[in-house]
PDB file of C-alpha atoms in Angstrom:
ATOM      1  CA  MET R  12      14.011 -44.755 -54.410  1.00  0.00           C
ATOM      2  CA  PRO R  13      14.067 -46.613 -57.773  1.00  0.00           C
ATOM      3  CA  VAL R  14      12.490 -50.034 -57.899  1.00  0.00           C
ATOM      4  CA  PRO R  15      14.939 -52.674 -59.121  1.00  0.00           C
ATOM      5  CA  GLY R  16      13.902 -54.852 -62.037  1.00  0.00           C
ATOM      6  CA  ILE R  17      14.178 -58.537 -62.709  1.00  0.00           C
ATOM      7  CA  THR R  18      15.045 -60.143 -66.027  1.00  0.00           C
ATOM      8  CA  VAL R  19      12.839 -62.671 -67.778  1.00  0.00           C
ATOM      9  CA  ASP R  20      15.799 -65.052 -67.759  1.00  0.00           C
ATOM     10  CA  THR R  21      15.994 -64.841 -63.956  1.00  0.00           C
ATOM     11  CA  ILE R  22      12.406 -66.001 -63.630  1.00  0.00           C
ATOM     12  CA  LEU R  23      12.997 -68.873 -66.030  1.00  0.00           C
ATOM     13  CA  ARG R  24      16.300 -69.929 -64.436  1.00  0.00           C
ATOM     14  CA  ASP R  25      15.547 -69.547 -60.721  1.00  0.00           C
ATOM     15  CA  HIS R  26      11.929 -70.678 -60.430  1.00  0.00           C
ATOM     16  CA  GLU R  27      11.455 -74.191 -61.730  1.00  0.00           C
ATOM     17  CA  ASP R  28       8.167 -74.441 -59.824  1.00  0.00           C
ATOM     18  CA  LEU R  29       6.581 -72.221 -62.495  1.00  0.00           C
ATOM     19  CA  GLN R  30       7.158 -75.054 -65.036  1.00  0.00           C
ATOM     20  CA  LEU R  31       7.870 -72.553 -67.797  1.00  0.00           C
ATOM     21  CA  ILE R  32       8.727 -73.891 -71.256  1.00  0.00           C
ATOM     22  CA  LEU R  33      10.236 -71.400 -73.667  1.00  0.00           C
ATOM     23  CA  VAL R  34       8.494 -71.666 -77.052  1.00  0.00           C
ATOM     24  CA  THR R  35      10.368 -68.847 -78.789  1.00  0.00           C
ATOM     25  CA  GLY R  36      11.910 -65.426 -78.256  1.00  0.00           C
ATOM     26  CA  GLU R  37      15.282 -66.373 -76.795  1.00  0.00           C
ATOM     27  CA  ALA R  38      16.668 -62.992 -77.868  1.00  0.00           C
ATOM     28  CA  GLY R  39      14.445 -61.218 -75.364  1.00  0.00           C
ATOM     29  CA  LEU R  40      15.358 -63.183 -72.233  1.00  0.00           C
ATOM     30  CA  SER R  41      17.295 -60.155 -70.996  1.00  0.00           C
ATOM     31  CA  ASN R  42      14.100 -58.036 -71.046  1.00  0.00           C
ATOM     32  CA  ARG R  43      13.524 -56.428 -67.672  1.00  0.00           C
ATOM     33  CA  ILE R  44      10.283 -56.584 -65.713  1.00  0.00           C
ATOM     34  CA  ASN R  45       9.688 -53.489 -63.583  1.00  0.00           C
ATOM     35  CA  ASN R  46       6.030 -53.967 -62.680  1.00  0.00           C
ATOM     36  CA  ALA R  47       4.881 -56.497 -60.103  1.00  0.00           C
ATOM     37  CA  GLU R  48       1.353 -56.564 -61.555  1.00  0.00           C
ATOM     38  CA  ILE R  49       0.331 -59.009 -64.274  1.00  0.00           C
ATOM     39  CA  ASN R  50      -2.107 -58.479 -67.143  1.00  0.00           C
ATOM     40  CA  ARG R  51      -4.691 -60.730 -68.794  1.00  0.00           C
ATOM     41  CA  PRO R  52      -5.205 -59.014 -72.162  1.00  0.00           C
ATOM     42  CA  GLY R  53      -8.700 -60.317 -72.857  1.00  0.00           C
ATOM     43  CA  LEU R  54     -10.157 -56.918 -73.753  1.00  0.00           C
ATOM     44  CA  SER R  55      -7.116 -55.964 -75.826  1.00  0.00           C
ATOM     45  CA  LEU R  56      -7.433 -59.136 -77.902  1.00  0.00           C
ATOM     46  CA  THR R  57     -10.874 -57.925 -79.020  1.00  0.00           C
ATOM     47  CA  GLY R  58      -9.208 -54.842 -80.516  1.00  0.00           C
ATOM     48  CA  PHE R  59      -9.609 -52.355 -77.641  1.00  0.00           C
ATOM     49  CA  PHE R  60      -6.085 -51.261 -76.749  1.00  0.00           C
ATOM     50  CA  ASP R  61      -6.857 -48.125 -74.741  1.00  0.00           C
ATOM     51  CA  PHE R  62      -5.154 -48.415 -71.333  1.00  0.00           C
ATOM     52  CA  PHE R  63      -3.381 -51.600 -72.446  1.00  0.00           C
ATOM     53  CA  ALA R  64      -0.925 -52.497 -69.638  1.00  0.00           C
ATOM     54  CA  ASN R  65       1.837 -53.601 -71.976  1.00  0.00           C
ATOM     55  CA  ASP R  66       4.582 -53.108 -69.334  1.00  0.00           C
ATOM     56  CA  ARG R  67       3.277 -56.105 -67.368  1.00  0.00           C
ATOM     57  CA  ILE R  68       3.720 -59.822 -67.950  1.00  0.00           C
ATOM     58  CA  GLN R  69       0.938 -60.930 -70.310  1.00  0.00           C
ATOM     59  CA  ILE R  70      -0.946 -64.040 -69.156  1.00  0.00           C
ATOM     60  CA  LEU R  71      -3.189 -65.826 -71.653  1.00  0.00           C
ATOM     61  CA  GLY R  72      -5.483 -68.297 -69.936  1.00  0.00           C
ATOM     62  CA  LYS R  73      -8.157 -70.641 -71.241  1.00  0.00           C
ATOM     63  CA  GLY R  74     -10.509 -67.773 -72.100  1.00  0.00           C
ATOM     64  CA  GLU R  75      -7.988 -65.807 -74.154  1.00  0.00           C
ATOM     65  CA  TRP R  76      -6.704 -68.960 -75.843  1.00  0.00           C
ATOM     66  CA  ALA R  77     -10.223 -70.128 -76.776  1.00  0.00           C
ATOM     67  CA  TYR R  78     -11.152 -66.671 -78.080  1.00  0.00           C
ATOM     68  CA  LEU R  79      -8.108 -66.500 -80.347  1.00  0.00           C
ATOM     69  CA  ASN R  80      -8.902 -69.970 -81.673  1.00  0.00           C
ATOM     70  CA  SER R  81     -12.441 -68.818 -82.557  1.00  0.00           C
ATOM     71  CA  LEU R  82     -11.192 -66.028 -84.836  1.00  0.00           C
ATOM     72  CA  SER R  83     -10.884 -66.286 -88.556  1.00  0.00           C
ATOM     73  CA  GLU R  84      -7.348 -66.441 -89.894  1.00  0.00           C
ATOM     74  CA  GLU R  85      -7.591 -62.872 -91.194  1.00  0.00           C
ATOM     75  CA  LYS R  86      -8.890 -61.498 -87.871  1.00  0.00           C
ATOM     76  CA  LEU R  87      -6.300 -63.438 -85.913  1.00  0.00           C
ATOM     77  CA  HIS R  88      -3.468 -61.921 -87.945  1.00  0.00           C
ATOM     78  CA  GLU R  89      -4.990 -58.451 -87.556  1.00  0.00           C
ATOM     79  CA  ILE R  90      -5.202 -58.752 -83.751  1.00  0.00           C
ATOM     80  CA  THR R  91      -1.710 -60.270 -83.589  1.00  0.00           C
ATOM     81  CA  ASP R  92      -0.240 -57.367 -85.563  1.00  0.00           C
ATOM     82  CA  LYS R  93      -1.860 -54.787 -83.242  1.00  0.00           C
ATOM     83  CA  PHE R  94      -0.875 -56.709 -80.122  1.00  0.00           C
ATOM     84  CA  PHE R  95       2.783 -56.854 -81.063  1.00  0.00           C
ATOM     85  CA  GLU R  96       2.963 -53.158 -81.956  1.00  0.00           C
ATOM     86  CA  PHE R  97       3.476 -52.586 -78.227  1.00  0.00           C
ATOM     87  CA  HIS R  98       6.699 -53.218 -76.331  1.00  0.00           C
ATOM     88  CA  LEU R  99       6.143 -56.429 -74.350  1.00  0.00           C
ATOM     89  CA  ASN R 100       8.523 -58.096 -71.857  1.00  0.00           C
ATOM     90  CA  CYS R 101       7.096 -61.631 -72.157  1.00  0.00           C
ATOM     91  CA  ILE R 102       3.932 -63.649 -72.828  1.00  0.00           C
ATOM     92  CA  ILE R 103       2.820 -66.789 -70.978  1.00  0.00           C
ATOM     93  CA  TYR R 104       0.146 -69.335 -71.973  1.00  0.00           C
ATOM     94  CA  THR R 105      -1.278 -71.378 -69.088  1.00  0.00           C
ATOM     95  CA  HIS R 106      -2.998 -74.810 -68.890  1.00  0.00           C
ATOM     96  CA  GLY R 107      -0.396 -76.197 -71.308  1.00  0.00           C
ATOM     97  CA  ASN R 108      -2.188 -74.579 -74.250  1.00  0.00           C
ATOM     98  CA  GLU R 109      -0.196 -74.271 -77.484  1.00  0.00           C
ATOM     99  CA  PRO R 110       0.281 -70.654 -78.620  1.00  0.00           C
ATOM    100  CA  GLN R 111      -1.310 -69.742 -81.949  1.00  0.00           C
ATOM    101  CA  ILE R 112       1.138 -69.838 -84.890  1.00  0.00           C
ATOM    102  CA  PRO R 113       0.859 -66.088 -85.678  1.00  0.00           C
ATOM    103  CA  PHE R 114       1.761 -65.321 -82.036  1.00  0.00           C
ATOM    104  CA  VAL R 115       4.778 -67.620 -82.206  1.00  0.00           C
ATOM    105  CA  GLU R 116       5.995 -66.115 -85.478  1.00  0.00           C
ATOM    106  CA  ARG R 117       5.586 -62.519 -84.340  1.00  0.00           C
ATOM    107  CA  ALA R 118       7.153 -63.172 -80.905  1.00  0.00           C
ATOM    108  CA  LYS R 119      10.162 -64.710 -82.638  1.00  0.00           C
ATOM    109  CA  SER R 120      10.600 -61.797 -85.042  1.00  0.00           C
ATOM    110  CA  LYS R 121      10.188 -59.227 -82.261  1.00  0.00           C
ATOM    111  CA  GLY R 122      12.446 -61.060 -79.796  1.00  0.00           C
ATOM    112  CA  ILE R 123       9.725 -61.365 -77.163  1.00  0.00           C
ATOM    113  CA  PRO R 124       9.936 -64.482 -74.939  1.00  0.00           C
ATOM    114  CA  LEU R 125       6.852 -66.654 -75.351  1.00  0.00           C
ATOM    115  CA  PHE R 126       6.263 -69.365 -72.725  1.00  0.00           C
ATOM    116  CA  LYS R 127       3.737 -72.015 -71.902  1.00  0.00           C
ATOM    117  CA  THR R 128       3.114 -73.758 -68.586  1.00  0.00           C
ATOM    118  CA  GLU R 129       0.981 -76.698 -67.489  1.00  0.00           C
ATOM    119  CA  ILE R 130      -0.163 -74.809 -64.385  1.00  0.00           C
ATOM    120  CA  ALA R 131      -3.728 -73.458 -64.259  1.00  0.00           C
ATOM    121  CA  THR R 132      -4.114 -69.694 -64.671  1.00  0.00           C
ATOM    122  CA  HIS R 133      -5.219 -68.782 -61.151  1.00  0.00           C
ATOM    123  CA  ARG R 134      -2.522 -70.879 -59.518  1.00  0.00           C
ATOM    124  CA  PHE R 135       0.156 -69.563 -61.872  1.00  0.00           C
ATOM    125  CA  ILE R 136      -0.796 -65.932 -61.209  1.00  0.00           C
ATOM    126  CA  THR R 137      -0.548 -66.572 -57.469  1.00  0.00           C
ATOM    127  CA  LEU R 138       2.918 -68.112 -57.806  1.00  0.00           C
ATOM    128  CA  ILE R 139       4.419 -65.504 -60.115  1.00  0.00           C
ATOM    129  CA  SER R 140       2.877 -62.608 -58.164  1.00  0.00           C
ATOM    130  CA  GLN R 141       4.689 -63.791 -55.033  1.00  0.00           C
ATOM    131  CA  ILE R 142       7.963 -63.936 -56.963  1.00  0.00           C
ATOM    132  CA  LEU R 143       7.506 -60.465 -58.451  1.00  0.00           C
ATOM    133  CA  ASP R 144       6.407 -58.909 -55.160  1.00  0.00           C
ATOM    134  CA  ARG R 145       9.607 -60.124 -53.522  1.00  0.00           C
ATOM    135  CA  ALA R 146      11.914 -59.297 -56.444  1.00  0.00           C
ATOM    136  CA  LEU R 147      10.513 -55.815 -57.098  1.00  0.00           C
ATOM    137  CA  ALA R 148       9.924 -54.725 -53.512  1.00  0.00           C
ATOM    138  CA  PRO R 149      11.411 -51.342 -52.482  1.00  0.00           C
ATOM    139  CA  ARG R 150      14.728 -51.987 -50.791  1.00  0.00           C
ATOM    140  CA  THR R 151      17.588 -50.378 -48.922  1.00  0.00           C
ATOM    141  CA  MET R 152      20.850 -51.398 -47.261  1.00  0.00           C
ATOM    142  CA  ARG R 153      21.660 -50.970 -43.568  1.00  0.00           C
ATOM    143  CA  HIS R 154      24.945 -51.463 -41.754  1.00  0.00           C
ATOM    144  CA  GLY R 155      24.416 -53.955 -38.957  1.00  0.00           C
ATOM    145  CA  VAL R 156      23.808 -57.595 -38.078  1.00  0.00           C
ATOM    146  CA  LEU R 157      20.474 -59.352 -38.536  1.00  0.00           C
ATOM    147  CA  ILE R 158      19.928 -62.381 -36.325  1.00  0.00           C
ATOM    148  CA  GLU R 159      16.924 -64.464 -35.377  1.00  0.00           C
ATOM    149  CA  VAL R 160      16.573 -64.538 -31.590  1.00  0.00           C
ATOM    150  CA  PHE R 161      13.767 -66.731 -30.204  1.00  0.00           C
ATOM    151  CA  GLY R 162      11.957 -66.311 -33.527  1.00  0.00           C
ATOM    152  CA  ILE R 163      12.254 -62.516 -33.519  1.00  0.00           C
ATOM    153  CA  GLY R 164      14.209 -60.962 -36.394  1.00  0.00           C
ATOM    154  CA  THR R 165      16.542 -58.627 -34.504  1.00  0.00           C
ATOM    155  CA  LEU R 166      18.618 -56.006 -36.308  1.00  0.00           C
ATOM    156  CA  LEU R 167      21.709 -55.001 -34.311  1.00  0.00           C
ATOM    157  CA  THR R 168      22.992 -51.551 -35.253  1.00  0.00           C
ATOM    158  CA  GLY R 169      25.673 -49.219 -33.918  1.00  0.00           C
ATOM    159  CA  ARG R 170      28.940 -47.681 -34.955  1.00  0.00           C
ATOM    160  CA  SER R 171      31.764 -49.832 -36.277  1.00  0.00           C
ATOM    161  CA  GLY R 172      33.678 -51.612 -33.498  1.00  0.00           C
ATOM    162  CA  VAL R 173      30.940 -51.361 -30.855  1.00  0.00           C
ATOM    163  CA  GLY R 174      30.603 -55.172 -30.727  1.00  0.00           C
ATOM    164  CA  LYS R 175      27.698 -56.084 -33.007  1.00  0.00           C
ATOM    165  CA  SER R 176      29.355 -59.110 -34.600  1.00  0.00           C
ATOM    166  CA  GLU R 177      30.802 -60.328 -31.291  1.00  0.00           C
ATOM    167  CA  THR R 178      27.341 -60.116 -29.722  1.00  0.00           C
ATOM    168  CA  ALA R 179      25.844 -61.995 -32.654  1.00  0.00           C
ATOM    169  CA  LEU R 180      28.550 -64.660 -32.438  1.00  0.00           C
ATOM    170  CA  GLU R 181      27.703 -65.308 -28.788  1.00  0.00           C
ATOM    171  CA  LEU R 182      24.008 -65.494 -29.677  1.00  0.00           C
ATOM    172  CA  ILE R 183      24.752 -68.026 -32.426  1.00  0.00           C
ATOM    173  CA  GLU R 184      26.748 -70.099 -29.950  1.00  0.00           C
ATOM    174  CA  ARG R 185      23.653 -70.021 -27.707  1.00  0.00           C
ATOM    175  CA  GLY R 186      21.488 -71.512 -30.491  1.00  0.00           C
ATOM    176  CA  HIS R 187      20.171 -68.487 -32.394  1.00  0.00           C
ATOM    177  CA  ARG R 188      20.522 -68.004 -36.153  1.00  0.00           C
ATOM    178  CA  LEU R 189      22.456 -65.564 -38.329  1.00  0.00           C
ATOM    179  CA  VAL R 190      20.779 -63.920 -41.308  1.00  0.00           C
ATOM    180  CA  ALA R 191      23.264 -61.217 -42.353  1.00  0.00           C
ATOM    181  CA  ASP R 192      26.446 -59.606 -41.060  1.00  0.00           C
ATOM    182  CA  ASP R 193      27.838 -56.166 -41.920  1.00  0.00           C
ATOM    183  CA  MET R 194      25.396 -55.205 -44.712  1.00  0.00           C
ATOM    184  CA  VAL R 195      21.732 -56.114 -44.400  1.00  0.00           C
ATOM    185  CA  GLU R 196      19.499 -55.890 -47.463  1.00  0.00           C
ATOM    186  CA  ILE R 197      16.015 -54.806 -46.398  1.00  0.00           C
ATOM    187  CA  ARG R 198      12.924 -55.133 -48.591  1.00  0.00           C
ATOM    188  CA  ARG R 199       9.412 -53.847 -47.894  1.00  0.00           C
ATOM    189  CA  LEU R 200       6.990 -56.581 -48.890  1.00  0.00           C
ATOM    190  CA  SER R 201       3.887 -54.705 -47.725  1.00  0.00           C
ATOM    191  CA  GLU R 202       2.887 -51.588 -45.850  1.00  0.00           C
ATOM    192  CA  SER R 203       3.865 -53.202 -42.547  1.00  0.00           C
ATOM    193  CA  TYR R 204       6.453 -55.929 -43.274  1.00  0.00           C
ATOM    194  CA  LEU R 205      10.207 -55.684 -43.764  1.00  0.00           C
ATOM    195  CA  ILE R 206      12.296 -58.676 -44.808  1.00  0.00           C
ATOM    196  CA  GLY R 207      16.032 -58.688 -44.175  1.00  0.00           C
ATOM    197  CA  SER R 208      18.517 -60.822 -46.091  1.00  0.00           C
ATOM    198  CA  CYS R 209      22.140 -60.956 -47.185  1.00  0.00           C
ATOM    199  CA  SER R 210      23.863 -60.801 -50.554  1.00  0.00           C
ATOM    200  CA  ASP R 211      24.941 -64.089 -52.137  1.00  0.00           C
ATOM    201  CA  LEU R 212      28.588 -63.070 -51.709  1.00  0.00           C
ATOM    202  CA  LEU R 213      28.392 -62.468 -47.937  1.00  0.00           C
ATOM    203  CA  ARG R 214      25.738 -65.039 -47.029  1.00  0.00           C
ATOM    204  CA  HIS R 215      26.577 -67.176 -43.944  1.00  0.00           C
ATOM    205  CA  HIS R 216      29.841 -65.250 -43.375  1.00  0.00           C
ATOM    206  CA  MET R 217      30.828 -63.015 -40.482  1.00  0.00           C
ATOM    207  CA  GLU R 218      33.830 -60.806 -39.777  1.00  0.00           C
ATOM    208  CA  ILE R 219      35.344 -60.909 -36.285  1.00  0.00           C
ATOM    209  CA  ARG R 220      38.227 -58.557 -35.656  1.00  0.00           C
ATOM    210  CA  GLY R 221      41.318 -60.566 -34.783  1.00  0.00           C
ATOM    211  CA  LEU R 222      39.949 -63.753 -36.352  1.00  0.00           C
ATOM    212  CA  GLY R 223      38.951 -62.567 -39.818  1.00  0.00           C
ATOM    213  CA  ILE R 224      36.144 -63.970 -41.972  1.00  0.00           C
ATOM    214  CA  LEU R 225      34.235 -66.939 -40.536  1.00  0.00           C
ATOM    215  CA  ASN R 226      31.777 -69.261 -42.271  1.00  0.00           C
ATOM    216  CA  ILE R 227      29.062 -69.617 -39.641  1.00  0.00           C
ATOM    217  CA  LYS R 228      27.279 -72.418 -41.499  1.00  0.00           C
ATOM    218  CA  ASP R 229      30.456 -74.540 -41.569  1.00  0.00           C
ATOM    219  CA  LEU R 230      31.394 -73.762 -37.962  1.00  0.00           C
ATOM    220  CA  PHE R 231      28.021 -74.175 -36.251  1.00  0.00           C
ATOM    221  CA  GLY R 232      25.979 -76.204 -38.733  1.00  0.00           C
ATOM    222  CA  VAL R 233      23.122 -75.495 -41.119  1.00  0.00           C
ATOM    223  CA  GLY R 234      20.755 -74.830 -38.206  1.00  0.00           C
ATOM    224  CA  SER R 235      22.740 -71.718 -37.254  1.00  0.00           C
ATOM    225  CA  VAL R 236      21.811 -69.702 -40.360  1.00  0.00           C
ATOM    226  CA  ARG R 237      18.823 -68.703 -42.435  1.00  0.00           C
ATOM    227  CA  ASP R 238      18.524 -66.789 -45.697  1.00  0.00           C
ATOM    228  CA  HIS R 239      15.951 -64.143 -44.737  1.00  0.00           C
ATOM    229  CA  LYS R 240      13.857 -63.031 -41.802  1.00  0.00           C
ATOM    230  CA  LEU R 241      11.087 -60.595 -40.950  1.00  0.00           C
ATOM    231  CA  ILE R 242      12.573 -57.610 -39.068  1.00  0.00           C
ATOM    232  CA  GLU R 243      10.597 -57.112 -35.859  1.00  0.00           C
ATOM    233  CA  LEU R 244      13.072 -55.365 -33.564  1.00  0.00           C
ATOM    234  CA  ILE R 245      15.969 -52.924 -33.909  1.00  0.00           C
ATOM    235  CA  ILE R 246      18.572 -52.791 -31.127  1.00  0.00           C
ATOM    236  CA  ASN R 247      21.130 -50.018 -31.343  1.00  0.00           C
ATOM    237  CA  LEU R 248      24.323 -50.734 -29.383  1.00  0.00           C
ATOM    238  CA  LYS R 249      25.872 -47.517 -28.088  1.00  0.00           C
ATOM    239  CA  GLU R 250      28.917 -46.946 -25.925  1.00  0.00           C
ATOM    240  CA  TRP R 251      28.011 -45.973 -22.367  1.00  0.00           C
ATOM    241  CA  GLU R 252      28.390 -42.253 -21.656  1.00  0.00           C
ATOM    242  CA  GLU R 253      28.417 -41.327 -17.983  1.00  0.00           C
ATOM    243  CA  GLN R 254      27.271 -37.773 -18.596  1.00  0.00           C
ATOM    244  CA  THR R 255      24.130 -38.993 -20.359  1.00  0.00           C
ATOM    245  CA  SER R 256      23.514 -42.159 -18.336  1.00  0.00           C
ATOM    246  CA  GLY R 257      20.453 -40.596 -16.754  1.00  0.00           C
ATOM    247  CA  GLU R 258      18.819 -40.306 -20.168  1.00  0.00           C
ATOM    248  CA  TYR R 259      18.761 -44.061 -20.842  1.00  0.00           C
ATOM    249  CA  GLU R 260      15.400 -45.799 -20.746  1.00  0.00           C
ATOM    250  CA  ARG R 261      14.572 -47.023 -17.236  1.00  0.00           C
ATOM    251  CA  THR R 262      10.955 -48.194 -17.417  1.00  0.00           C
ATOM    252  CA  GLY R 263      10.227 -49.248 -21.000  1.00  0.00           C
ATOM    253  CA  ILE R 264       6.580 -48.206 -20.776  1.00  0.00           C
ATOM    254  CA  GLU R 265       6.581 -46.382 -24.097  1.00  0.00           C
ATOM    255  CA  GLN R 266       7.795 -48.192 -27.209  1.00  0.00           C
ATOM    256  CA  SER R 267      10.239 -46.201 -29.356  1.00  0.00           C
ATOM    257  CA  MET R 268      10.050 -46.764 -33.112  1.00  0.00           C
ATOM    258  CA  GLU R 269      12.398 -46.357 -36.072  1.00  0.00           C
ATOM    259  CA  GLU R 270      11.130 -45.985 -39.618  1.00  0.00           C
ATOM    260  CA  ILE R 271      12.658 -47.937 -42.522  1.00  0.00           C
ATOM    261  CA  LEU R 272      11.140 -47.637 -46.004  1.00  0.00           C
ATOM    262  CA  GLY R 273       8.024 -46.159 -44.429  1.00  0.00           C
ATOM    263  CA  VAL R 274       7.544 -49.045 -41.973  1.00  0.00           C
ATOM    264  CA  SER R 275       7.857 -48.398 -38.225  1.00  0.00           C
ATOM    265  CA  VAL R 276       9.873 -50.991 -36.302  1.00  0.00           C
ATOM    266  CA  PRO R 277      10.247 -51.207 -32.477  1.00  0.00           C
ATOM    267  CA  TYR R 278      13.553 -49.633 -31.465  1.00  0.00           C
ATOM    268  CA  ILE R 279      15.697 -50.102 -28.345  1.00  0.00           C
ATOM    269  CA  GLU R 280      18.985 -48.441 -27.451  1.00  0.00           C
ATOM    270  CA  ILE R 281      21.301 -50.502 -25.251  1.00  0.00           C
ATOM    271  CA  PRO R 282      24.355 -48.837 -23.690  1.00  0.00           C
ATOM    272  CA  VAL R 283      27.502 -50.963 -23.863  1.00  0.00           C
ATOM    273  CA  LYS R 284      30.245 -50.992 -21.244  1.00  0.00           C
ATOM    274  CA  PRO R 285      32.512 -53.591 -19.580  1.00  0.00           C
ATOM    275  CA  GLY R 286      30.580 -55.914 -17.298  1.00  0.00           C
ATOM    276  CA  ARG R 287      27.300 -55.766 -19.174  1.00  0.00           C
ATOM    277  CA  ASN R 288      26.256 -59.084 -20.735  1.00  0.00           C
ATOM    278  CA  ILE R 289      24.901 -57.747 -24.010  1.00  0.00           C
ATOM    279  CA  PRO R 290      23.888 -61.125 -25.555  1.00  0.00           C
ATOM    280  CA  ILE R 291      21.652 -61.907 -22.564  1.00  0.00           C
ATOM    281  CA  ILE R 292      20.147 -58.414 -22.732  1.00  0.00           C
ATOM    282  CA  VAL R 293      19.433 -58.923 -26.442  1.00  0.00           C
ATOM    283  CA  GLU R 294      17.801 -62.290 -25.699  1.00  0.00           C
ATOM    284  CA  THR R 295      15.651 -60.698 -23.017  1.00  0.00           C
ATOM    285  CA  ALA R 296      14.681 -57.838 -25.334  1.00  0.00           C
ATOM    286  CA  ALA R 297      13.601 -60.349 -28.006  1.00  0.00           C
ATOM    287  CA  MET R 298      11.518 -62.348 -25.514  1.00  0.00           C
ATOM    288  CA  ASN R 299       9.970 -59.133 -24.223  1.00  0.00           C
ATOM    289  CA  GLN R 300       9.079 -58.168 -27.796  1.00  0.00           C
ATOM    290  CA  ARG R 301       7.312 -61.508 -28.213  1.00  0.00           C
ATOM    291  CA  LEU R 302       5.260 -60.701 -25.116  1.00  0.00           C
ATOM    292  CA  ARG R 303       4.393 -57.266 -26.509  1.00  0.00           C
ATOM    293  CA  LYS R 304       3.171 -58.893 -29.732  1.00  0.00           C
ATOM    294  CA  MET R 305       0.897 -61.056 -27.594  1.00  0.00           C
ATOM    295  CA  GLY R 306      -0.495 -57.919 -25.941  1.00  0.00           C
ATOM    296  CA  LYS R 307       1.444 -58.226 -22.686  1.00  0.00           C
ATOM    297  CA  ASN R 308       3.432 -55.164 -21.558  1.00  0.00           C
ATOM    298  CA  SER R 309       5.385 -55.914 -18.368  1.00  0.00           C
ATOM    299  CA  ALA R 310       6.350 -52.281 -17.818  1.00  0.00           C
ATOM    300  CA  LYS R 311       2.768 -51.047 -18.036  1.00  0.00           C
ATOM    301  CA  GLU R 312       1.570 -53.851 -15.760  1.00  0.00           C
ATOM    302  CA  PHE R 313       4.159 -52.843 -13.160  1.00  0.00           C
ATOM    303  CA  SER R 314       3.183 -49.182 -13.532  1.00  0.00           C
ATOM    304  CA  ASN R 315      -0.484 -50.045 -12.994  1.00  0.00           C
ATOM    305  CA  LYS R 316       0.362 -52.106  -9.910  1.00  0.00           C
ATOM    306  CA  LEU R 317       2.489 -49.271  -8.560  1.00  0.00           C
ATOM    307  CA  ASN R 318      -0.289 -46.716  -9.073  1.00  0.00           C
ATOM    308  CA  THR R 319      -2.789 -49.022  -7.352  1.00  0.00           C
ATOM    309  CA  TYR R 320      -0.387 -49.499  -4.421  1.00  0.00           C
ATOM    310  CA  ILE R 321       0.133 -45.745  -4.082  1.00  0.00           C
ATOM    311  CA  GLN R 322      -3.608 -45.108  -4.116  1.00  0.00           C
ATOM    312  CA  GLN R 323      -4.275 -47.786  -1.483  1.00  0.00           C
ATOM    313  CA  SER R 324      -1.431 -46.476   0.698  1.00  0.00           C
ATOM    314  CA  SER R 325      -2.836 -42.972   0.442  1.00  0.00           C
ATOM    315  CA  ILE R 326      -6.272 -44.149   1.578  1.00  0.00           C
ATOM    316  CA  GLU R 327      -4.825 -46.070   4.520  1.00  0.00           C
ATOM    317  CA  THR R 328      -2.673 -43.106   5.594  1.00  0.00           C
ATOM    318  CA  ASN R 329      -5.458 -40.563   5.184  1.00  0.00           C
ATOM    319  CA  PRO R 330      -8.751 -42.365   5.868  1.00  0.00           C
ATOM    320  CA  ILE R 331     -11.897 -40.558   4.905  1.00  0.00           C
ATOM    321  CA  LYS R 332     -13.622 -39.151   7.996  1.00  0.00           C
ATOM    322  CA  ASP R 333     -17.370 -38.803   8.371  1.00  0.00           C
TER     323      ASP R 333
END
């Protein structure tokens, strides 16, 4: 699956906490960043450009800045010429240091955004790495409803018309929070974490057949929605089928899993039919998942108690004779 990029302009426009000041290179603000790693080009600035990671954001900290200032004018121009022979997306000076004039001139002529920030190098790298990790994370779209139930990000899936949105609406009325309805954008932030969110166009909205499009934030207040949530449970709503009713889970001892973007997520299938209170079942499933995270498995505890009872009953019925 291709990794989506992010433009330099997006970083400048949407993340004021980075305190970026554009020095020059406005023509390159549409440059795309496709690598979540950053690069401090200290070794390259000495003239060694083998393995130069030019596809990354270039961060020049105190060390790089001081080294460039120590060079003679001739050497500085030589290094600048070699540095800008590569395709670069943007360059950032930290600690509020002023970029060297040759760097400014060449960045302007090449259309490469050149920034400075007052933030210290280590802190800035931490901040921008978090932004890039989130923006460039592998992602996919899933049809369903993502809702936070007792702190557990619960993804409701199932065929169209099975009652996902109606179930979510009842859960919202009971104090839980909507993240996304209809189309859920899922990003893998690490090898074991999935974050679900909604597009800007659909955010805070829900479709209920017969009513139309509802703005949940306006109807139930700001506390009824959130922008993103860790996905910790998948509940698939499926119409009850009498001929297969015996195949539904009865004990819950073993935890089924579903894989999304290489991450396994606990999976439950709940049959839907008239008379079943699905919102309460979803609430109970979320609370039970919280217990499992804390290492408590009610089904296994019951199974162990049952086995102990059977063993004790067997001994009492058939006592060992000398």
